[in-house]
Tab-separated table of C-alpha atoms and ligand atoms in Angstrom:
chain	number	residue	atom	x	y	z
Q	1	UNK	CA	103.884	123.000	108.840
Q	2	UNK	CA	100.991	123.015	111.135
Q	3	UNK	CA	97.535	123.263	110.728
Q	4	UNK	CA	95.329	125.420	112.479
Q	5	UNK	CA	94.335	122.486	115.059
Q	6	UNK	CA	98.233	122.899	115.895
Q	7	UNK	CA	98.628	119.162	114.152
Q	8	UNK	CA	102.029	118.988	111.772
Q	9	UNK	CA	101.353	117.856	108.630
Q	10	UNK	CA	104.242	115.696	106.849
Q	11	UNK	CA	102.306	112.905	105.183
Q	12	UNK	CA	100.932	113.205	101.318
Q	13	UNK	CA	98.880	110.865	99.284
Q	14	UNK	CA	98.848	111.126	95.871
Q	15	UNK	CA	95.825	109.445	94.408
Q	16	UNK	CA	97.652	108.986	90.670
Q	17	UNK	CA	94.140	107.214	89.043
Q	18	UNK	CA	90.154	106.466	90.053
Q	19	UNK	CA	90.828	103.404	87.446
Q	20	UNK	CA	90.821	99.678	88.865
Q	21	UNK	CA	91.323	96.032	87.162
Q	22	UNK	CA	89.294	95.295	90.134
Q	23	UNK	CA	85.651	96.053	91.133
Q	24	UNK	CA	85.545	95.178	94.954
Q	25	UNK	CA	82.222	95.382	96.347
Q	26	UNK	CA	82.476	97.329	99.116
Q	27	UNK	CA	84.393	100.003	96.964
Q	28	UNK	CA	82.586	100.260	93.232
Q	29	UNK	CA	79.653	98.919	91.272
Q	30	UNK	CA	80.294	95.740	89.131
Q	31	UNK	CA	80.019	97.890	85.946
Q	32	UNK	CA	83.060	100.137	87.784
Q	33	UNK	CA	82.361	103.836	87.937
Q	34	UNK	CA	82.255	107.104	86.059
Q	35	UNK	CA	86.114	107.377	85.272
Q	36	UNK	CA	87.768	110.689	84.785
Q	37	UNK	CA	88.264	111.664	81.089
Q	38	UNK	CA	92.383	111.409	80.562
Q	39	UNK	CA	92.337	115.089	79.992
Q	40	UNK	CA	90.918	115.357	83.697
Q	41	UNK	CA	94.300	113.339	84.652
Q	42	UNK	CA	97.300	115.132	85.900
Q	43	UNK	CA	100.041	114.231	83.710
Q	44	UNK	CA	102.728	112.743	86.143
Q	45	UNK	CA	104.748	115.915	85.957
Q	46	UNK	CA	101.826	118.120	86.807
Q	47	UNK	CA	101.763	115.507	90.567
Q	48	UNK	CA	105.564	115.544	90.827
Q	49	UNK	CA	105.058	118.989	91.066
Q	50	UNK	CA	102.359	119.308	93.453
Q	51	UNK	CA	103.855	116.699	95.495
Q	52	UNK	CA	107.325	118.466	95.579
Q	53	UNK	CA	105.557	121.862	96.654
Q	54	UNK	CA	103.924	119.994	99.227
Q	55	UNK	CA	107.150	118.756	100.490
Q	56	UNK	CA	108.651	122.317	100.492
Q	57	UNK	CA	105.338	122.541	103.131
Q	58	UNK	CA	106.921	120.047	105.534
Q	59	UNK	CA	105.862	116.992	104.069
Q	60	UNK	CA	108.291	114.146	104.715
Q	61	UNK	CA	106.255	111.158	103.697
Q	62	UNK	CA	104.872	110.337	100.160
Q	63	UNK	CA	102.137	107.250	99.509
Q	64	UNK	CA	101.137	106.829	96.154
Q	65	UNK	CA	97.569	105.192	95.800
Q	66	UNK	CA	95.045	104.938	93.070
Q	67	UNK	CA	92.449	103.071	92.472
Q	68	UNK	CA	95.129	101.106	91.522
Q	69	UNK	CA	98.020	102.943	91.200
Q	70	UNK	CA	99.591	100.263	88.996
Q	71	UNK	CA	97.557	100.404	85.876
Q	72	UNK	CA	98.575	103.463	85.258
Q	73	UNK	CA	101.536	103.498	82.469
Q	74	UNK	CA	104.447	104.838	83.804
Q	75	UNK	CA	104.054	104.229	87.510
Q	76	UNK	CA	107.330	103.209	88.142
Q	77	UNK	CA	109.420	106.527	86.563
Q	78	UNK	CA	106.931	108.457	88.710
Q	79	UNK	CA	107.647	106.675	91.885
Q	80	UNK	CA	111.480	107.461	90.662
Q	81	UNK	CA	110.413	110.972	90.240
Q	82	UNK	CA	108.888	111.236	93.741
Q	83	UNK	CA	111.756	109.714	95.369
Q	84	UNK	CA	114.431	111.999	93.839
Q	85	UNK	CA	112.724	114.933	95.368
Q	86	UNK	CA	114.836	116.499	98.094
Q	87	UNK	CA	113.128	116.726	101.648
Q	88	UNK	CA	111.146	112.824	100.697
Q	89	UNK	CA	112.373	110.398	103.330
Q	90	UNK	CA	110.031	108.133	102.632
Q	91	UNK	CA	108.148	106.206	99.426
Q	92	UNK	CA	104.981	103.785	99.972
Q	93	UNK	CA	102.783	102.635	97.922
Q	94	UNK	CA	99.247	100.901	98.788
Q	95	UNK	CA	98.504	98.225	95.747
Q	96	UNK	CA	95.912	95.124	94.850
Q	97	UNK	CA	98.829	93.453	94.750
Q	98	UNK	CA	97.833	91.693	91.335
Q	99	UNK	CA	100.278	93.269	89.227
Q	100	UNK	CA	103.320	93.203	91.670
Q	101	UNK	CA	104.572	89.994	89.911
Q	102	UNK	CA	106.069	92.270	87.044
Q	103	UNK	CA	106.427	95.334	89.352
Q	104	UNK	CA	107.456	94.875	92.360
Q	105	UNK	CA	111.753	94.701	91.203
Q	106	UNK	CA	111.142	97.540	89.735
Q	107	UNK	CA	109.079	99.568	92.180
Q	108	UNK	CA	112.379	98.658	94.861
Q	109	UNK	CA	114.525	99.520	92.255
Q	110	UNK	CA	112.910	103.176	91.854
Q	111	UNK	CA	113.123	103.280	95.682
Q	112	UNK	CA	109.946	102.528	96.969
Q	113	UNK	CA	110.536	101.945	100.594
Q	114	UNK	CA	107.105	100.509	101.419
Q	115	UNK	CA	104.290	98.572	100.324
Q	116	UNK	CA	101.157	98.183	101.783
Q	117	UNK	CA	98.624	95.050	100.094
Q	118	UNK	CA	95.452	95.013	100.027
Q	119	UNK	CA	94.133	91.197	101.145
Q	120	UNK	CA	90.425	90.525	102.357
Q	121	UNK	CA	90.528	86.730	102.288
Q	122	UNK	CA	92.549	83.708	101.996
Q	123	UNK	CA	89.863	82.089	100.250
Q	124	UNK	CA	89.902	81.524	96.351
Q	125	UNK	CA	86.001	81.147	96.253
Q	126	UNK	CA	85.693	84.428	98.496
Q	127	UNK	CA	88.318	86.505	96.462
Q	128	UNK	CA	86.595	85.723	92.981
Q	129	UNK	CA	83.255	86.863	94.993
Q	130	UNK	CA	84.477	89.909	97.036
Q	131	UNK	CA	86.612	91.312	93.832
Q	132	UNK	CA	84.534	90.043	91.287
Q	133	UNK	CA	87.187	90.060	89.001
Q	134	UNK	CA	90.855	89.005	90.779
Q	135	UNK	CA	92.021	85.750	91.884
Q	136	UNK	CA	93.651	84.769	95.443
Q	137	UNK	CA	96.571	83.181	93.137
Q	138	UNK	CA	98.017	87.011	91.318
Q	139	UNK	CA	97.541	88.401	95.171
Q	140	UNK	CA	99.125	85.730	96.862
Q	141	UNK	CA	102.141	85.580	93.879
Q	142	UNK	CA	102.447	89.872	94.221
Q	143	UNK	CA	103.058	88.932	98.235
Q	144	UNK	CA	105.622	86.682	97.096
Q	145	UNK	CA	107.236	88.720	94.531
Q	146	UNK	CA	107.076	91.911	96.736
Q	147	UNK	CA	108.734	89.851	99.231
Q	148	UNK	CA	111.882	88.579	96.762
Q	149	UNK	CA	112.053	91.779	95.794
Q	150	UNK	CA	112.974	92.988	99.281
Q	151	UNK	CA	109.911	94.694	100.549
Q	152	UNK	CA	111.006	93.897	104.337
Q	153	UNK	CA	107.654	94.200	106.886
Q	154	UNK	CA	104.765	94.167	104.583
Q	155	UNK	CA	101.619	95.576	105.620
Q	156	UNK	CA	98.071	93.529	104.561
Q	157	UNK	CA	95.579	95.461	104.366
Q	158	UNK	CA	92.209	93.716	105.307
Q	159	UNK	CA	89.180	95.411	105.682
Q	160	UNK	CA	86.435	94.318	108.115
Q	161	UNK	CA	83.350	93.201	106.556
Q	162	UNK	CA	80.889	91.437	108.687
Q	163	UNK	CA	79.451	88.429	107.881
Q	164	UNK	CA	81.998	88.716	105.004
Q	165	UNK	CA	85.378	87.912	105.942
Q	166	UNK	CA	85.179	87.971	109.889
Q	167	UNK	CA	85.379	84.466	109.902
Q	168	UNK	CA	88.710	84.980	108.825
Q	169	UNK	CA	89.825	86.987	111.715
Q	170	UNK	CA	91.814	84.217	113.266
Q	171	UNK	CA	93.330	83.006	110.014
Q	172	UNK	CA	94.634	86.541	109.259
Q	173	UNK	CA	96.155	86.705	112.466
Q	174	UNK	CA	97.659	82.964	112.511
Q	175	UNK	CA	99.537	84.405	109.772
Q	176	UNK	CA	101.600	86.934	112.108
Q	177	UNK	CA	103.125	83.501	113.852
Q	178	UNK	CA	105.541	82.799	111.068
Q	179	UNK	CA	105.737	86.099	108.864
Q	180	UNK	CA	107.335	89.056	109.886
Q	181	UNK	CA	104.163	90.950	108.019
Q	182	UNK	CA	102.117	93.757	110.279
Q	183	UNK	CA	98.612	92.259	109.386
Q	184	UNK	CA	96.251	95.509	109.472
Q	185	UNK	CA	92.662	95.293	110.030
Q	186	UNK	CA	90.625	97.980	108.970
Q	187	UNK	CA	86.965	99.284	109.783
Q	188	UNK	CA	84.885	99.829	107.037
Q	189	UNK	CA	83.900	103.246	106.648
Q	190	UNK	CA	80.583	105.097	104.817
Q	191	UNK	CA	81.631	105.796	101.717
Q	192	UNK	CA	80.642	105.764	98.034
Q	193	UNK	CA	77.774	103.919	96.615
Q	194	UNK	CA	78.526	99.887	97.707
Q	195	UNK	CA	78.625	101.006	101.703
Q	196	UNK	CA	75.987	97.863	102.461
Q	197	UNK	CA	78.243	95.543	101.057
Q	198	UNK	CA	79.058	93.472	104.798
Q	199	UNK	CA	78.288	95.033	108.223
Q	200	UNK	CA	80.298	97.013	110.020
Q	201	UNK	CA	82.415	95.527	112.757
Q	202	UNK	CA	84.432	97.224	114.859
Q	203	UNK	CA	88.182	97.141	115.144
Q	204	UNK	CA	87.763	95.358	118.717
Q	205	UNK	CA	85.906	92.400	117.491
Q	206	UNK	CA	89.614	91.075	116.482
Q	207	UNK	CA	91.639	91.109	119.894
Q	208	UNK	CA	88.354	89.534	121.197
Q	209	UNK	CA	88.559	86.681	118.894
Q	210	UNK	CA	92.076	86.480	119.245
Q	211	UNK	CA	92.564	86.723	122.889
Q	212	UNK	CA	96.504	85.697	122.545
Q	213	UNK	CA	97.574	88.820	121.141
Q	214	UNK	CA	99.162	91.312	123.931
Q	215	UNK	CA	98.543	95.032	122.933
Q	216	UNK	CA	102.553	96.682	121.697
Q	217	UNK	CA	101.691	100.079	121.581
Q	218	UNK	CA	101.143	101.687	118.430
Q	219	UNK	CA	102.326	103.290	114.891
Q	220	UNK	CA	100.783	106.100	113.286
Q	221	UNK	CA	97.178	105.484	113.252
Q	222	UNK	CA	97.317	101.593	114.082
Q	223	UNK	CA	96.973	100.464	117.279
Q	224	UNK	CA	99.423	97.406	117.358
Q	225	UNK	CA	99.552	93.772	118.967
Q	226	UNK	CA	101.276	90.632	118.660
Q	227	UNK	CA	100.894	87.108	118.897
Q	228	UNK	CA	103.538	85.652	122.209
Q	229	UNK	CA	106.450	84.927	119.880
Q	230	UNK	CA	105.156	86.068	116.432
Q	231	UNK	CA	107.171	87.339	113.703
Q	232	UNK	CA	104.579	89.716	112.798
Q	233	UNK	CA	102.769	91.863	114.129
Q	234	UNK	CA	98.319	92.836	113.874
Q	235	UNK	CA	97.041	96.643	113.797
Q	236	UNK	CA	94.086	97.829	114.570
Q	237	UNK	CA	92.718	100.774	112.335
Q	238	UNK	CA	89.262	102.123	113.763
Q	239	UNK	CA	88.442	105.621	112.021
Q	240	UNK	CA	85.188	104.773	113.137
Q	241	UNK	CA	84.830	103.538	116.453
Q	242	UNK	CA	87.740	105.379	117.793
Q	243	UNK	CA	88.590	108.599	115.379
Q	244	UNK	CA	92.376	109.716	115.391
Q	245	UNK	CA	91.532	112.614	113.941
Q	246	UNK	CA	93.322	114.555	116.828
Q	247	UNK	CA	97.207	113.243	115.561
Q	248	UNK	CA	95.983	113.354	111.792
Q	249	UNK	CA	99.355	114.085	110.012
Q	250	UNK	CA	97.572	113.905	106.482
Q	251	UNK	CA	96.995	115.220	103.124
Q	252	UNK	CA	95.920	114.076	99.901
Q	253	UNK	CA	96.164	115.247	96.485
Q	254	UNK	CA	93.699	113.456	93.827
Q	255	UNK	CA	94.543	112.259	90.510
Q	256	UNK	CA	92.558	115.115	88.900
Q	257	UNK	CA	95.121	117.988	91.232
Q	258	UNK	CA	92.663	119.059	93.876
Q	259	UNK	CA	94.286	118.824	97.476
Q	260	UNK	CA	91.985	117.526	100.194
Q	261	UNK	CA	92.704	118.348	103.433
Q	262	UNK	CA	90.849	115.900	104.900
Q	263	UNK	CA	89.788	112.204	103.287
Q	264	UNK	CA	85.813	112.722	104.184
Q	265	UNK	CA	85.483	116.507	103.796
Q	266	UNK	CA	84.082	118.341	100.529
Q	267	UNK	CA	86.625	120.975	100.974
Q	268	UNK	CA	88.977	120.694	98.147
Q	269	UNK	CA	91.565	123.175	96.733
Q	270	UNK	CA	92.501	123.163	92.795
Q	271	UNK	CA	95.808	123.150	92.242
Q	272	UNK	CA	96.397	122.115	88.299
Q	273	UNK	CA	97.357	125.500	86.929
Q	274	UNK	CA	99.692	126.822	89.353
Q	275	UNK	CA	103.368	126.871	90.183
Q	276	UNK	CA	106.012	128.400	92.549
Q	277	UNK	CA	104.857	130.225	95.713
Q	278	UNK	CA	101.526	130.291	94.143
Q	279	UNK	CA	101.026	126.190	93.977
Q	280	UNK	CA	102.500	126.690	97.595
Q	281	UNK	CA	100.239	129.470	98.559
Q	282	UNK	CA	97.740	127.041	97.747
Q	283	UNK	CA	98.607	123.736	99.404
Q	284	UNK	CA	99.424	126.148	102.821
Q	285	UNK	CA	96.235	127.185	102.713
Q	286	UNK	CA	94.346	123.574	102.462
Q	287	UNK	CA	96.701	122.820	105.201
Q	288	UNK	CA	95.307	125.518	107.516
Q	289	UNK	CA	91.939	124.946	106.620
Q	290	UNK	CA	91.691	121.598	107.522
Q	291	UNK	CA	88.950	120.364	109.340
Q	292	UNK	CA	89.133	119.150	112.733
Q	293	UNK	CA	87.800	116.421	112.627
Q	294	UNK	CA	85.193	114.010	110.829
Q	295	UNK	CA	81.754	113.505	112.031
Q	296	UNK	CA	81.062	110.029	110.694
Q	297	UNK	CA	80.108	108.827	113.687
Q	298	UNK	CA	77.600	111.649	114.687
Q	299	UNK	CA	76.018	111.432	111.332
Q	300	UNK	CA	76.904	108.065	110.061
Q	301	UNK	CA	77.789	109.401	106.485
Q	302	UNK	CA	80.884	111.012	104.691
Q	303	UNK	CA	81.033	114.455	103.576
Q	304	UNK	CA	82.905	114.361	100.573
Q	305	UNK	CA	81.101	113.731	97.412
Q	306	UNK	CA	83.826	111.336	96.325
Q	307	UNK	CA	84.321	107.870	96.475
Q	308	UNK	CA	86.953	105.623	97.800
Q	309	UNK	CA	88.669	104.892	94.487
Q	310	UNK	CA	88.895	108.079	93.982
Q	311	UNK	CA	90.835	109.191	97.000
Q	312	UNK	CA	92.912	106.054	97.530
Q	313	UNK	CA	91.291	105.701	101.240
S	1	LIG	S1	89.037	98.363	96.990
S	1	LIG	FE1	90.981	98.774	95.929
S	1	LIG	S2	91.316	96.920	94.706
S	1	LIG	FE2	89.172	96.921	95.249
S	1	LIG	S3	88.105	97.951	93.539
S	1	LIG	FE3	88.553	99.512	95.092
S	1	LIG	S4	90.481	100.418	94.442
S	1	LIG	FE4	90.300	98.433	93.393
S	2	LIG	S1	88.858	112.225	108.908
S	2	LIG	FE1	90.163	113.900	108.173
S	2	LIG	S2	91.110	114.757	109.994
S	2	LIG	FE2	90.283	112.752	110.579
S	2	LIG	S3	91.978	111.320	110.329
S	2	LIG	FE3	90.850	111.301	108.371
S	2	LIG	S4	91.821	112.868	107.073
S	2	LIG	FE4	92.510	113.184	109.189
């Protein structure tokens, strides 16, 4: 359906937990955050539900995201749960990575169509630093696995951090040459209580350190390029410097059932409790209420009370 800005909206994430084995800087404090009691959890029925009203709402596309969606027990009958619902043409999941080397089989298996990994440096020393708690070697070995598995054109996530990781730009990008892998660079955004952790850089910064790579147009809300003859492919995603607010497609549901209409808005619709037309009722309504836009860049701050690992980004 369409919200009142006259934008359709067919994409749902489904934040399933606020937990993390992680505790990346940028994202949480070292001694993590306030979690949600388990009662405060939707039970995986109570999201397969929301998720399947939502799709009854025009949603075509389901991403499941956390946290990290998989420490939660029974991730992988959920994402089987998701995929059997009739209207869902297509699965993703956005993951750490670090627990793909027992997962990642079965997440295909349970059709999963598409992963997207978090990676913000090929450096061991940096990883340890940056995550506090992960290692380069379970990331590097859930690529791998995801890959064998056959996850076909996986998407790294790397967020910009400056004077972080942005002398990694060119080694991120190096890796498009040989792997058919999009390589997606993202611009740190205001939110939650570890916001000073690295400077923001803008999106830009990359194609300007990497003048080889010839603009191809773009997908969703990545702008895309690509090294002359590389397998792979870099995107650009700037909520910041350039919003794309304007073709946002998106909804989210959090772990706890509230639907957010927008990722840095305090509007927030309960939905735990309801069924039918009335769980419908509810989700069309969040969907015509969203906002137009964001105003990060006017007031340099997020509106929604909520922090990243709660929402799933
Ligand atoms: S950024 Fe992702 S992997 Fe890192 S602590 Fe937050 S939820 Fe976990
Ligand atoms: S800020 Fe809100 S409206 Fe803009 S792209 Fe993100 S979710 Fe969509």
């Amino acid at each position: 359906m369409q919200d009142q800005c006259g934008r359709t909206i067919s994409y749902l994430r489904i934040s399933v937990t606020d937990r993390c084995n992680y505790r990346c800087r940028y994202c949480m404090p070292a001694e993590g955050v306030e979690k949600h009691a388990h009662s405060e959890v939707c039970s995986f029925e109570e999201l397969r539900n929301m998720a399947a009203a939502a799709v009854r709402c025009g949603v075509k596309k389901i991403r499941v995201t956390g946290g990290e969606p998989l420490v939660r027990r029974g991730i992988v009958d959920f994402c089987r749960l998701l995929k059997r619902i009739d209207g869902v043409e297509e699965l993703c999941l956005t993951t750490n990575g670090s627990l793909l080397p027992e997962l990642a089989a079965p997440l295909k298996a349970a059709g999963v169509d598409r992963l997207n990994i978090s990676l913000d440096t090929l450096r061991p020393e940096r990883f340890a630093e940056i995550t506090r708690c992960g290692t380069l070697d379970e990331a590097l070995r859930g690529i791998e696995t995801a890959e064998a598995a056959g996850f076909e054109q996986l998407k790294l996530n790397c967020v910009l951090l400056g004077g972080v990781n942005e002398d990694e730009i060119v080694d991120f990008v190096a890796l498009t040459r040989e792997k058919p892998w999009q390589v997606r660079f993202i611009e740190r955004m205001p939110m939650g209580v570890c916001t000073t952790y690295g400077a923001y850089l803008p999106a830009r910064t990359v194609p300007e350190r990497c003048p080889a790579l010839e603009p191809i147009g773009s997908e969703g809300v990545a702008s895309l390029y690509r090294l002359p003859e590389g397998k792979g492919t870099v995107g650009l995603i700037t909520p910041m410097s350039h919003e794309f607010c304007g073709e946002c497609s998106r909804i989210r549901i959090t772990a706890d059932g509230r639907l957010k209409p927008c990722l840095h808005s305090d509007a927030e619709l309960p939905l735990r409790g309801l069924s039918g037309t009335a769980l419908e009722d509810a989700i069309r309504r969040g969907i015509l209420e969203k906002p137009a836009q964001h105003h990060l860049c006017a007031e340099g701050v997020t509106e929604t009370h909520r922090a990243m690992n709660e929402i799933g980004g």
